[in-house]
Amino acid sequence: MASRSKAGTALAALREDLAGDVFAPGDAGYDEARTVFNAMIDRRPAVIAQCAHANDVVRAVRFGRELDLNIAVRGGGHSVAGMGLNDNGLVVDLRLMHGVTVHPGAGAVRVEGGATMSHLDRATQPFGLATTGGRASTTGVGGFVLGGGSGWLDRCFGLAVDNLLGVELVTADGERVRAGADENPDLFWALHGGGGNFGVATALTLRLHELPEFAVALLLYRPELGREAVRAYRDVIESGPLEAGGAVLYLTGPPQEFVPPHLVGTLLCAVLVTYAGAEADLREVAEPLLGLPHEAEVVGAMPYADVQCMIDDPPGMRNHWSAEYLTGAPDDFVDVFCALADTMPVPTGTQHVLFPLGGAVADGPAEYPVPYRDSPWAVHPFGIWEDPADDRRCVPWVRAVREQVRPWTTGAVYLNFIGDEGTDRVRAGLGAQNAARLGLLKRRWDPDNVFRFNHNIRPT
């Protein structure tokens, strides 16, 4: 750690040099700048550098290296483990860098490293184009894509990394580099699931697909019909077209207009069928679900960017999530999944989610470090609540879900869905052989493990 006088001089120079903003403890705006999505995370960085462009990122990384500060990188701030923050270190905050440039003729989009899904989807929608994004509009594009990228469109368009065409990075040495199929191809491979281990992604270029129409069906069932609804949804997906996606989930009835007042605050089973196409085709696919007795429904065409906002969770809540990827969803699994809903903390914002993969996910490039690609289904216990007293209910419930679905798990996991669950889970999210290669590439690009506030790959 640098001396106090050296640190003070360096901080003053950083404030002068950066086009963006710099916050330190005691500054107006510091507490707002250090707040992340998960209210369980309360960390106090020594410096937050809100970068306005890639050269600001270079300057910030070099500042951190000169003062021997731990460096965290914040994009959307959606990491459940709060990996975009640290204590007494530097945060390279990319939120000011959210520009999106659509190239419709090339079928591609360049997205700056601090952009969220909303920035991306709102920019591409006027062109009738889209790419696989997260399941919430507030998710950061950079962390989502580099971590693999699973969303509503992945069954027809593939994982987000399958659509990655290039990355612009600032390395641990404070140098700007590019990675693509023909430029630093080994680094480009590592960025297909290796997350933020290899540098700060200041921009990503993604392939776009035509998406002129989108439609959804959201149905609410009483929990006693949950098993029947889950099985029906499973059968619809497994026998239906790749354009069909979505999820089935248990949740607390929200105070929304479409929810009958007497069901608000009670346990419900919800089925969300997303469809990359016309409403009429959606209705045909979802007919078995529409035919089951249900308490509420919302069915219709809806712009994809609006669907992305449908299940946004409010900031300021406490979060604990995890996931397990499955060999299948047979009836005995469905029985266990639905029984776990009976113990879900209600009323809270917690959701008990089962969603499909398959299609273009399974058919995508096998060489990337995304070992969950072959799983047809995934369970995502999504704990979210407001009262700290509910920690003792919600955290153990998430762990119980993982334990009880274990007989059907593949062992692989999508790292974006989990917090800090140890090195074995990081390897499970990369694959053992991939982890070895990634460790060698980490040695080349970040030998000092500067970028370690993440699902960390250690240099080997």
XYZ file of N, CA, C and O in Angstrom, residues 215-389:
700
model
N -44.125 -12.429 -28.374
C -45.382 -12.578 -27.648
C -45.143 -13.366 -26.362
O -44.177 -14.130 -26.257
N -46.029 -13.162 -25.392
C -45.898 -13.855 -24.104
C -47.262 -14.316 -23.613
O -48.296 -13.725 -23.939
N -47.215 -15.374 -22.818
C -48.387 -15.818 -22.060
C -47.945 -15.989 -20.615
O -47.020 -16.761 -20.343
N -48.557 -15.250 -19.705
C -48.284 -15.367 -18.280
C -49.559 -15.858 -17.602
O -50.591 -15.173 -17.634
N -49.486 -17.042 -17.012
C -50.643 -17.678 -16.394
C -50.355 -17.939 -14.918
O -49.249 -18.379 -14.567
N -51.356 -17.697 -14.084
C -51.228 -17.939 -12.647
C -52.157 -19.069 -12.234
O -53.350 -19.059 -12.572
N -51.587 -20.022 -11.502
C -52.337 -21.184 -11.008
C -52.244 -21.245 -9.491
O -51.241 -20.830 -8.898
N -53.282 -21.781 -8.883
C -53.193 -22.077 -7.449
C -52.121 -23.145 -7.225
O -51.935 -24.027 -8.074
N -51.422 -23.102 -6.102
C -50.306 -24.032 -5.895
C -50.711 -25.497 -5.918
O -49.909 -26.357 -6.297
N -51.951 -25.822 -5.576
C -52.372 -27.227 -5.605
C -52.435 -27.767 -7.034
O -52.447 -28.989 -7.239
N -52.467 -26.885 -8.026
C -52.405 -27.304 -9.425
C -50.990 -27.195 -9.989
O -50.778 -27.382 -11.189
N -50.030 -26.915 -9.104
C -48.674 -26.674 -9.551
C -48.052 -27.839 -10.300
O -47.448 -27.657 -11.364
N -48.202 -29.047 -9.758
C -47.595 -30.207 -10.422
C -48.133 -30.380 -11.836
O -47.378 -30.662 -12.777
N -49.420 -30.213 -11.996
C -50.024 -30.363 -13.310
C -49.532 -29.266 -14.254
O -49.232 -29.523 -15.431
N -49.407 -28.039 -13.743
C -48.951 -26.930 -14.575
C -47.489 -27.099 -14.976
O -47.112 -26.846 -16.130
N -46.656 -27.541 -14.028
C -45.233 -27.724 -14.336
C -45.058 -28.816 -15.381
O -44.285 -28.670 -16.338
N -45.770 -29.927 -15.221
C -45.660 -31.005 -16.205
C -46.156 -30.563 -17.575
O -45.565 -30.907 -18.609
N -47.243 -29.802 -17.587
C -47.772 -29.324 -18.869
C -46.782 -28.382 -19.545
O -46.562 -28.466 -20.762
N -46.164 -27.508 -18.765
C -45.171 -26.601 -19.332
C -43.981 -27.387 -19.872
O -43.498 -27.115 -20.986
N -43.518 -28.352 -19.099
C -42.406 -29.187 -19.567
C -42.740 -29.837 -20.902
O -41.924 -29.810 -21.841
N -43.932 -30.395 -21.014
C -44.310 -31.095 -22.237
C -44.454 -30.122 -23.413
O -44.085 -30.448 -24.554
N -44.979 -28.929 -23.146
C -45.102 -27.910 -24.196
C -43.734 -27.555 -24.748
O -43.540 -27.467 -25.968
N -42.782 -27.367 -23.861
C -41.440 -26.978 -24.302
C -40.745 -28.130 -25.025
O -40.144 -27.940 -26.095
N -40.822 -29.319 -24.472
C -40.080 -30.441 -25.054
C -40.653 -30.893 -26.387
O -39.932 -31.484 -27.198
N -41.917 -30.609 -26.638
C -42.526 -31.005 -27.913
C -42.716 -29.829 -28.863
O -43.123 -30.022 -30.007
N -42.421 -28.622 -28.382
C -42.724 -27.433 -29.159
C -41.530 -26.893 -29.936
O -40.431 -27.457 -29.916
N -41.733 -25.784 -30.620
C -40.676 -25.187 -31.441
C -39.644 -24.456 -30.592
O -39.900 -24.108 -29.432
N -38.494 -24.203 -31.178
C -37.414 -23.521 -30.453
C -37.773 -22.078 -30.137
O -37.162 -21.477 -29.243
N -38.728 -21.526 -30.848
C -39.149 -20.151 -30.555
C -39.794 -20.029 -29.181
O -39.889 -18.931 -28.624
N -40.255 -21.150 -28.619
C -40.908 -21.134 -27.306
C -39.872 -21.247 -26.196
O -38.963 -22.070 -26.258
N -40.032 -20.412 -25.184
C -39.135 -20.448 -24.026
C -39.887 -20.056 -22.782
O -41.050 -20.399 -22.606
N -39.214 -19.302 -21.912
C -39.856 -18.841 -20.694
C -39.410 -19.591 -19.474
O -38.261 -20.023 -19.360
N -40.347 -19.799 -18.530
C -40.025 -20.454 -17.265
C -41.322 -20.783 -16.543
O -42.371 -20.194 -16.813
N -41.223 -21.718 -15.615
C -42.301 -21.947 -14.656
C -41.722 -21.639 -13.289
O -40.583 -21.998 -12.989
N -42.492 -20.942 -12.471
C -41.950 -20.508 -11.192
C -43.051 -20.374 -10.151
O -44.207 -20.083 -10.469
N -42.651 -20.608 -8.916
C -43.506 -20.299 -7.775
C -43.084 -18.934 -7.241
O -41.885 -18.604 -7.201
N -44.082 -18.154 -6.821
C -43.801 -16.827 -6.306
C -44.924 -16.387 -5.386
O -45.994 -17.012 -5.351
N -44.683 -15.311 -4.651
C -45.726 -14.670 -3.874
C -46.537 -13.774 -4.803
O -45.956 -12.977 -5.550
N -47.856 -13.917 -4.773
C -48.703 -13.106 -5.646
C -48.419 -11.625 -5.470
O -48.587 -11.097 -4.370
N -47.977 -10.933 -6.528
C -47.621 -9.518 -6.399
C -48.852 -8.624 -6.484
O -49.877 -9.014 -7.050
N -48.757 -7.419 -5.946
C -49.902 -6.488 -6.013
C -49.995 -5.820 -7.373
O -49.861 -4.603 -7.511
N -50.242 -6.638 -8.393
C -50.371 -6.147 -9.754
C -51.829 -6.218 -10.197
O -52.622 -7.013 -9.679
N -52.144 -5.420 -11.191
C -53.532 -5.307 -11.635
C -54.102 -6.642 -12.091
O -55.291 -6.927 -11.889
N -53.271 -7.503 -12.703
C -53.790 -8.755 -13.251
C -53.932 -9.856 -12.204
O -54.450 -10.927 -12.496
N -53.477 -9.616 -10.969
C -53.560 -10.612 -9.903
C -54.825 -10.355 -9.081
O -55.009 -9.253 -8.553
N -55.711 -11.341 -8.958
C -56.901 -11.150 -8.132
C -56.520 -10.728 -6.718
O -55.585 -11.288 -6.131
N -57.192 -9.734 -6.159
C -56.790 -9.193 -4.854
C -56.654 -10.241 -3.755
O -55.760 -10.152 -2.902
N -57.519 -11.263 -3.756
C -57.471 -12.255 -2.686
C -56.257 -13.184 -2.796
O -55.968 -13.937 -1.862
N -55.556 -13.121 -3.941
C -54.369 -13.958 -4.112
C -53.062 -13.191 -3.901
O -51.986 -13.794 -3.881
N -53.150 -11.885 -3.740
C -51.954 -11.090 -3.461
C -51.385 -11.506 -2.100
O -52.111 -11.643 -1.114
N -50.085 -11.761 -2.064
C -49.435 -12.162 -0.814
C -49.490 -13.647 -0.535
O -48.980 -14.093 0.498
N -50.075 -14.433 -1.456
C -50.156 -15.883 -1.259
C -49.257 -16.595 -2.262
O -48.848 -16.030 -3.267
N -48.961 -17.859 -1.989
C -48.141 -18.657 -2.897
C -48.921 -18.980 -4.162
O -50.061 -19.434 -4.102
N -48.282 -18.758 -5.315
C -48.878 -19.067 -6.607
C -47.855 -19.773 -7.484
O -46.648 -19.596 -7.310
N -48.355 -20.532 -8.445
C -47.508 -21.109 -9.481
C -47.753 -20.309 -10.759
O -48.902 -20.149 -11.186
N -46.684 -19.793 -11.337
C -46.799 -18.987 -12.550
C -46.092 -19.690 -13.696
O -45.023 -20.278 -13.513
N -46.685 -19.619 -14.870
C -46.039 -20.101 -16.086
C -45.885 -18.924 -17.036
O -46.875 -18.242 -17.345
N -44.663 -18.686 -17.464
C -44.388 -17.664 -18.460
C -43.895 -18.361 -19.721
O -42.844 -19.000 -19.718
N -44.676 -18.265 -20.783
C -44.260 -18.780 -22.083
C -43.873 -17.583 -22.942
O -44.709 -16.711 -23.214
N -42.608 -17.524 -23.322
C -42.164 -16.495 -24.254
C -42.133 -17.105 -25.652
O -41.877 -18.297 -25.819
N -42.382 -16.252 -26.649
C -42.426 -16.788 -28.011
C -41.823 -15.778 -28.980
O -42.287 -14.640 -29.079
N -40.792 -16.210 -29.687
C -40.115 -15.355 -30.664
C -40.872 -15.424 -31.984
O -40.416 -16.001 -32.973
N -42.069 -14.840 -31.967
C -42.933 -14.894 -33.131
C -44.281 -14.265 -32.836
O -44.418 -13.449 -31.926
N -45.299 -14.694 -33.580
C -46.605 -14.059 -33.529
C -47.464 -14.605 -32.384
O -47.308 -15.753 -31.943
N -48.421 -13.776 -31.943
C -49.312 -14.167 -30.860
C -50.124 -15.412 -31.217
O -50.340 -16.301 -30.374
N -50.578 -15.504 -32.449
C -51.386 -16.660 -32.843
C -50.598 -17.953 -32.693
O -51.146 -18.977 -32.234
N -49.336 -17.928 -33.055
C -48.501 -19.117 -32.905
C -48.252 -19.435 -31.436
O -48.215 -20.603 -31.038
N -48.069 -18.393 -30.634
C -47.921 -18.604 -29.189
C -49.156 -19.287 -28.617
O -49.044 -20.242 -27.834
N -50.323 -18.800 -28.975
C -51.559 -19.377 -28.422
C -51.684 -20.854 -28.788
O -52.148 -21.662 -27.973
N -51.287 -21.196 -29.988
C -51.355 -22.602 -30.395
C -50.407 -23.452 -29.546
O -50.778 -24.536 -29.077
N -49.191 -22.949 -29.326
C -48.213 -23.691 -28.525
C -48.666 -23.812 -27.076
O -48.530 -24.868 -26.442
N -49.228 -22.736 -26.535
C -49.572 -22.691 -25.115
C -50.955 -23.245 -24.809
O -51.385 -23.218 -23.648
N -51.645 -23.790 -25.809
C -53.038 -24.236 -25.605
C -53.200 -25.208 -24.435
O -54.163 -25.082 -23.663
N -52.298 -26.188 -24.241
C -52.471 -27.081 -23.092
C -52.431 -26.353 -21.750
O -53.114 -26.758 -20.798
N -51.670 -25.298 -21.671
C -51.590 -24.520 -20.429
C -52.804 -23.621 -20.263
O -53.340 -23.477 -19.158
N -53.249 -23.046 -21.360
C -54.457 -22.222 -21.304
C -55.687 -23.044 -20.947
O -56.646 -22.533 -20.366
N -55.637 -24.345 -21.284
C -56.763 -25.213 -20.987
C -56.841 -25.663 -19.544
O -57.884 -26.170 -19.102
N -55.780 -25.491 -18.777
C -55.808 -25.830 -17.355
C -56.509 -24.724 -16.567
O -56.389 -23.547 -16.920
N -57.236 -25.076 -15.504
C -57.866 -24.034 -14.679
C -56.807 -23.090 -14.107
O -55.859 -23.529 -13.456
N -56.970 -21.799 -14.387
C -56.008 -20.831 -13.877
C -56.741 -19.600 -13.367
O -57.890 -19.333 -13.725
N -56.031 -18.834 -12.523
C -56.645 -17.721 -11.808
C -56.502 -16.396 -12.551
O -57.255 -15.449 -12.296
N -55.502 -16.302 -13.412
C -55.276 -15.056 -14.147
C -54.438 -15.365 -15.367
O -53.699 -16.353 -15.406
N -54.557 -14.504 -16.371
C -53.733 -14.673 -17.567
C -53.479 -13.325 -18.223
O -54.315 -12.421 -18.178
N -52.309 -13.218 -18.781
C -51.948 -12.100 -19.657
C -51.350 -12.744 -20.901
O -50.306 -13.393 -20.823
N -52.000 -12.597 -22.033
C -51.549 -13.224 -23.267
C -51.591 -12.180 -24.373
O -52.609 -11.499 -24.543
N -50.517 -12.067 -25.107
C -50.550 -11.137 -26.218
C -49.181 -10.813 -26.773
O -48.148 -11.219 -26.229
N -49.187 -10.085 -27.884
C -47.950 -9.589 -28.462
C -47.401 -8.488 -27.573
O -48.154 -7.674 -27.016
N -46.094 -8.461 -27.438
C -45.451 -7.461 -26.604
C -44.033 -7.253 -27.109
O -43.338 -8.229 -27.403
N -43.572 -6.015 -27.233
C -42.191 -5.796 -27.655
C -41.214 -6.505 -26.721
O -41.385 -6.491 -25.505
N -40.202 -7.121 -27.320
C -39.220 -7.876 -26.529
C -38.605 -7.031 -25.433
O -38.439 -7.489 -24.300
N -38.277 -5.775 -25.724
C -37.655 -4.914 -24.712
C -38.589 -4.691 -23.527
O -38.129 -4.515 -22.393
N -39.901 -4.699 -23.758
C -40.856 -4.567 -22.658
C -40.937 -5.854 -21.842
O -41.062 -5.817 -20.611
N -40.869 -6.995 -22.524
C -40.868 -8.277 -21.808
C -39.676 -8.358 -20.871
O -39.768 -8.872 -19.753
N -38.551 -7.808 -21.316
C -37.344 -7.832 -20.495
C -37.543 -7.128 -19.160
O -36.816 -7.390 -18.196
N -38.504 -6.229 -19.075
C -38.765 -5.492 -17.836
C -39.814 -6.165 -16.961
O -40.070 -5.706 -15.838
N -40.438 -7.246 -17.442
C -41.610 -7.799 -16.764
C -41.323 -8.298 -15.367
O -42.143 -8.155 -14.456
N -40.153 -8.935 -15.185
C -39.886 -9.503 -13.858
C -38.670 -8.848 -13.221
O -37.968 -9.451 -12.424
N -38.435 -7.576 -13.576
C -37.365 -6.840 -12.904
C -37.627 -6.799 -11.409
O -38.749 -6.525 -10.961
N -36.581 -7.062 -10.641
C -36.687 -6.972 -9.194
C -36.192 -5.611 -8.742
O -35.203 -5.092 -9.270
N -36.859 -5.021 -7.768
C -36.461 -3.677 -7.348
C -35.103 -3.685 -6.666
O -34.740 -4.650 -5.991
N -34.327 -2.607 -6.838
C -33.066 -2.511 -6.091
C -33.343 -2.297 -4.610
O -34.467 -1.985 -4.208
N -32.330 -2.502 -3.806
C -32.471 -2.286 -2.374
C -32.989 -3.485 -1.609
O -33.222 -3.402 -0.403
N -33.184 -4.613 -2.291
C -33.623 -5.839 -1.635
C -32.417 -6.707 -1.307
O -31.346 -6.565 -1.891
N -32.629 -7.639 -0.403
C -31.590 -8.594 -0.033
C -31.716 -9.804 -0.954
O -32.827 -10.277 -1.224
N -30.579 -10.290 -1.449
C -30.582 -11.332 -2.472
C -29.632 -12.469 -2.122
O -28.512 -12.236 -1.666
N -30.084 -13.692 -2.366
C -29.216 -14.867 -2.294
C -29.755 -15.862 -3.314
O -30.895 -16.309 -3.208
N -28.929 -16.180 -4.337
C -29.381 -17.056 -5.414
C -28.429 -18.224 -5.554
O -27.308 -18.217 -5.083
N -28.901 -19.216 -6.289
C -28.027 -20.285 -6.748
C -28.705 -20.967 -7.935
O -29.749 -20.497 -8.410
N -28.117 -22.052 -8.403
C -28.668 -22.755 -9.564
C -28.112 -24.165 -9.618
O -27.021 -24.436 -9.113
N -28.873 -25.047 -10.236
C -28.410 -26.390 -10.573
C -28.908 -26.725 -11.973
O -30.064 -26.418 -12.328
N -28.029 -27.339 -12.744
C -28.360 -27.725 -14.120
C -28.628 -29.221 -14.153
O -27.935 -30.003 -13.505
N -29.657 -29.603 -14.905
C -30.288 -30.910 -14.750
C -30.110 -31.795 -15.979
O -29.963 -31.317 -17.105
N -30.193 -33.107 -15.732
C -30.176 -34.087 -16.815
C -31.537 -34.185 -17.492
O -31.652 -34.708 -18.603
N -32.575 -33.699 -16.832
C -33.934 -33.743 -17.356
C -34.901 -33.299 -16.277
O -34.497 -32.953 -15.163
N -36.190 -33.330 -16.610
C -37.220 -32.931 -15.654
C -38.339 -33.971 -15.639
O -39.491 -33.678 -15.964
N -38.015 -35.221 -15.247
C -39.037 -36.266 -15.189
C -40.048 -35.999 -14.076
O -39.866 -35.101 -13.246
N -41.102 -36.814 -14.045
C -42.169 -36.577 -13.083
C -41.679 -36.620 -11.641
O -42.161 -35.843 -10.802
N -40.750 -37.513 -11.318
C -40.302 -37.561 -9.924
C -39.533 -36.302 -9.547
O -39.611 -35.834 -8.401
N -38.820 -35.728 -10.499
C -38.190 -34.433 -10.232
C -39.259 -33.356 -10.010
O -39.146 -32.532 -9.092
N -40.266 -33.337 -10.867
C -41.326 -32.331 -10.741
C -41.961 -32.410 -9.361
O -42.262 -31.378 -8.733
N -42.164 -33.608 -8.854
C -42.748 -33.758 -7.514
C -41.873 -33.088 -6.461
O -42.366 -32.390 -5.560
N -40.564 -33.295 -6.548
C -39.643 -32.684 -5.587
C -39.615 -31.169 -5.754
O -39.655 -30.413 -4.775
N -39.551 -30.710 -6.998
C -39.524 -29.273 -7.262
C -40.745 -28.586 -6.663
O -40.638 -27.542 -5.993
N -41.911 -29.161 -6.882
C -43.143 -28.543 -6.383
C -43.235 -28.630 -4.866
O -43.734 -27.700 -4.216
N -42.761 -29.720 -4.281
C -42.766 -29.838 -2.816
C -41.878 -28.772 -2.185
O -42.191 -28.250 -1.104
N -40.782 -28.431 -2.839
C -39.902 -27.386 -2.317
C -40.590 -26.031 -2.290
O -40.251 -25.174 -1.472
N -41.557 -25.822 -3.173
C -42.304 -24.565 -3.157
C -43.108 -24.421 -1.875
O -43.351 -23.297 -1.401
N -43.528 -25.552 -1.295
C -44.318 -25.493 -0.064
C -43.523 -24.922 1.100
O -44.105 -24.440 2.075
N -42.193 -24.994 1.010
C -41.348 -24.462 2.089
C -40.726 -23.110 1.723
O -39.943 -22.561 2.489
N -41.071 -22.573 0.552
C -40.519 -21.300 0.109
C -40.991 -20.169 1.018
O -42.158 -20.130 1.416
N -40.105 -19.249 1.364
C -40.512 -18.134 2.239
C -41.543 -17.231 1.560
O -41.273 -16.620 0.530
N -42.723 -17.171 2.146
C -43.830 -16.371 1.638
C -44.422 -15.597 2.812
O -44.574 -16.163 3.900
N -44.775 -14.325 2.670
C -44.617 -13.514 1.463
C -43.248 -12.822 1.425
O -42.896 -12.078 2.339
N -42.488 -13.085 0.389
C -41.263 -12.345 0.076
C -41.195 -12.232 -1.440
O -42.061 -12.738 -2.151
N -40.154 -11.624 -1.948
C -39.957 -11.567 -3.391
C -39.318 -12.809 -3.962
O -39.034 -12.873 -5.168
N -39.075 -13.810 -3.119
C -38.391 -15.033 -3.532
C -39.148 -15.750 -4.654
O -40.379 -15.808 -4.649
N -38.375 -16.315 -5.586
C -38.944 -17.073 -6.702
C -38.244 -18.428 -6.804
O -37.035 -18.528 -6.582
N -39.008 -19.426 -7.139
C -38.524 -20.806 -7.290
C -38.702 -21.164 -8.762
O -39.814 -21.422 -9.220
N -37.619 -21.140 -9.533
C -37.700 -21.077 -10.985
C -37.162 -22.350 -11.629
O -36.114 -22.880 -11.231
N -37.863 -22.809 -12.650
C -37.406 -23.885 -13.527
C -37.503 -23.360 -14.952
O -38.565 -22.906 -15.381
N -36.399 -23.388 -15.679
C -36.456 -22.888 -17.048
C -35.723 -23.830 -17.998
O -34.821 -24.574 -17.600
N -36.110 -23.775 -19.277
C -35.547 -24.708 -20.262
C -34.319 -24.143 -20.959
O -34.140 -22.932 -21.093
N -33.478 -25.067 -21.437
C -32.396 -24.726 -22.352
C -32.675 -25.494 -23.645
O -33.764 -25.432 -24.169
N -31.707 -26.241 -24.137
C -31.928 -27.013 -25.356
C -31.872 -26.139 -26.592
O -31.503 -24.966 -26.552
N -32.233 -26.704 -27.716
C -32.254 -25.973 -28.966
C -30.884 -25.459 -29.344
O -29.896 -26.198 -29.364
N -30.814 -24.154 -29.646
C -29.560 -23.544 -30.080
C -28.512 -23.523 -28.981
O -27.320 -23.415 -29.274
N -28.925 -23.618 -27.719
C -27.943 -23.705 -26.631
C -27.165 -25.007 -26.779
O -25.924 -25.025 -26.791
N -27.886 -26.113 -26.891
C -27.238 -27.423 -27.008
C -26.461 -27.565 -28.315
O -25.438 -28.264 -28.365
N -26.930 -26.895 -29.364
C -26.301 -27.024 -30.677
C -25.147 -26.054 -30.889
O -24.517 -26.067 -31.946
N -24.871 -25.198 -29.900
C -23.829 -24.193 -30.050
C -22.432 -24.772 -29.994
O -22.242 -25.973 -29.778
N -21.409 -23.922 -30.191
C -20.015 -24.391 -30.240
C -19.607 -25.120 -28.961
O -19.688 -24.563 -27.868
N -19.157 -26.340 -29.100
C -18.834 -27.169 -27.937
C -17.515 -26.780 -27.284
O -17.245 -27.190 -26.155
N -16.688 -25.989 -27.992
C -15.341 -25.742 -27.478
C -15.268 -24.655 -26.410
O -14.246 -24.505 -25.738
N -16.319 -23.886 -26.221
C -16.257 -22.783 -25.262
C -16.393 -23.291 -23.821
O -17.005 -24.342 -23.573
N -15.885 -22.543 -22.848
C -15.974 -22.971 -21.444
C -17.345 -22.704 -20.831
O -17.504 -21.904 -19.901
N -18.362 -23.371 -21.371
C -19.734 -23.304 -20.851
C -20.258 -24.740 -20.722
O -21.011 -25.214 -21.581
N -19.880 -25.454 -19.659
C -20.144 -26.891 -19.565
C -21.593 -27.262 -19.299
O -21.933 -28.447 -19.337
N -22.450 -26.286 -19.063
C -23.870 -26.561 -18.820
C -24.669 -26.606 -20.118
O -25.890 -26.781 -20.100
N -24.008 -26.466 -21.246
C -24.692 -26.347 -22.535
C -25.633 -27.524 -22.817
O -26.693 -27.361 -23.430
N -25.258 -28.726 -22.389
C -26.047 -29.919 -22.709
C -27.233 -30.144 -21.769
O -28.023 -31.060 -21.986
N -27.364 -29.343 -20.726
C -28.471 -29.535 -19.782
C -29.772 -29.028 -20.395
O -29.843 -27.877 -20.840
N -30.812 -29.840 -20.396
C -32.070 -29.373 -20.988
C -32.889 -28.474 -20.066
O -33.755 -27.734 -20.529
N -32.629 -28.551 -18.747
C -33.397 -27.771 -17.773
C -32.458 -27.276 -16.677
O -31.420 -27.890 -16.411
N -32.868 -26.185 -16.029
C -32.114 -25.654 -14.895
C -33.071 -25.170 -13.819
O -34.148 -24.634 -14.112
N -32.669 -25.378 -12.581
C -33.401 -24.881 -11.417
C -32.660 -23.662 -10.875
O -31.437 -23.688 -10.732
N -33.411 -22.617 -10.569
C -32.812 -21.359 -10.122
C -33.555 -20.860 -8.880
O -34.510 -20.086 -8.993
N -33.161 -21.304 -7.678
C -33.757 -20.742 -6.465
C -33.272 -19.311 -6.276
O -32.083 -19.062 -6.097
N -34.199 -18.387 -6.324
C -33.888 -16.964 -6.392
C -34.442 -16.295 -5.140
O -35.599 -15.866 -5.097
N -33.616 -16.230 -4.107
C -34.046 -15.634 -2.853
C -33.944 -14.125 -2.905
O -32.885 -13.577 -3.184
N -35.056 -13.455 -2.639
C -35.061 -11.995 -2.593
C -36.070 -11.551 -1.537
O -37.207 -12.033 -1.509
N -35.621 -10.682 -0.627
C -36.466 -10.268 0.489
C -35.986 -8.921 1.003
O -34.930 -8.417 0.596
N -36.761 -8.321 1.883
C -36.471 -6.971 2.360
C -36.002 -6.944 3.800
O -35.075 -6.203 4.148
N -36.610 -7.724 4.657
C -36.342 -7.682 6.100
C -35.117 -8.537 6.434
O -35.121 -9.748 6.162
N -34.070 -7.963 7.050
C -32.899 -8.776 7.420
C -33.250 -9.972 8.290
O -32.534 -10.980 8.277
N -34.346 -9.894 9.022
C -34.751 -11.030 9.855
C -35.101 -12.245 9.010
O -35.061 -13.381 9.501
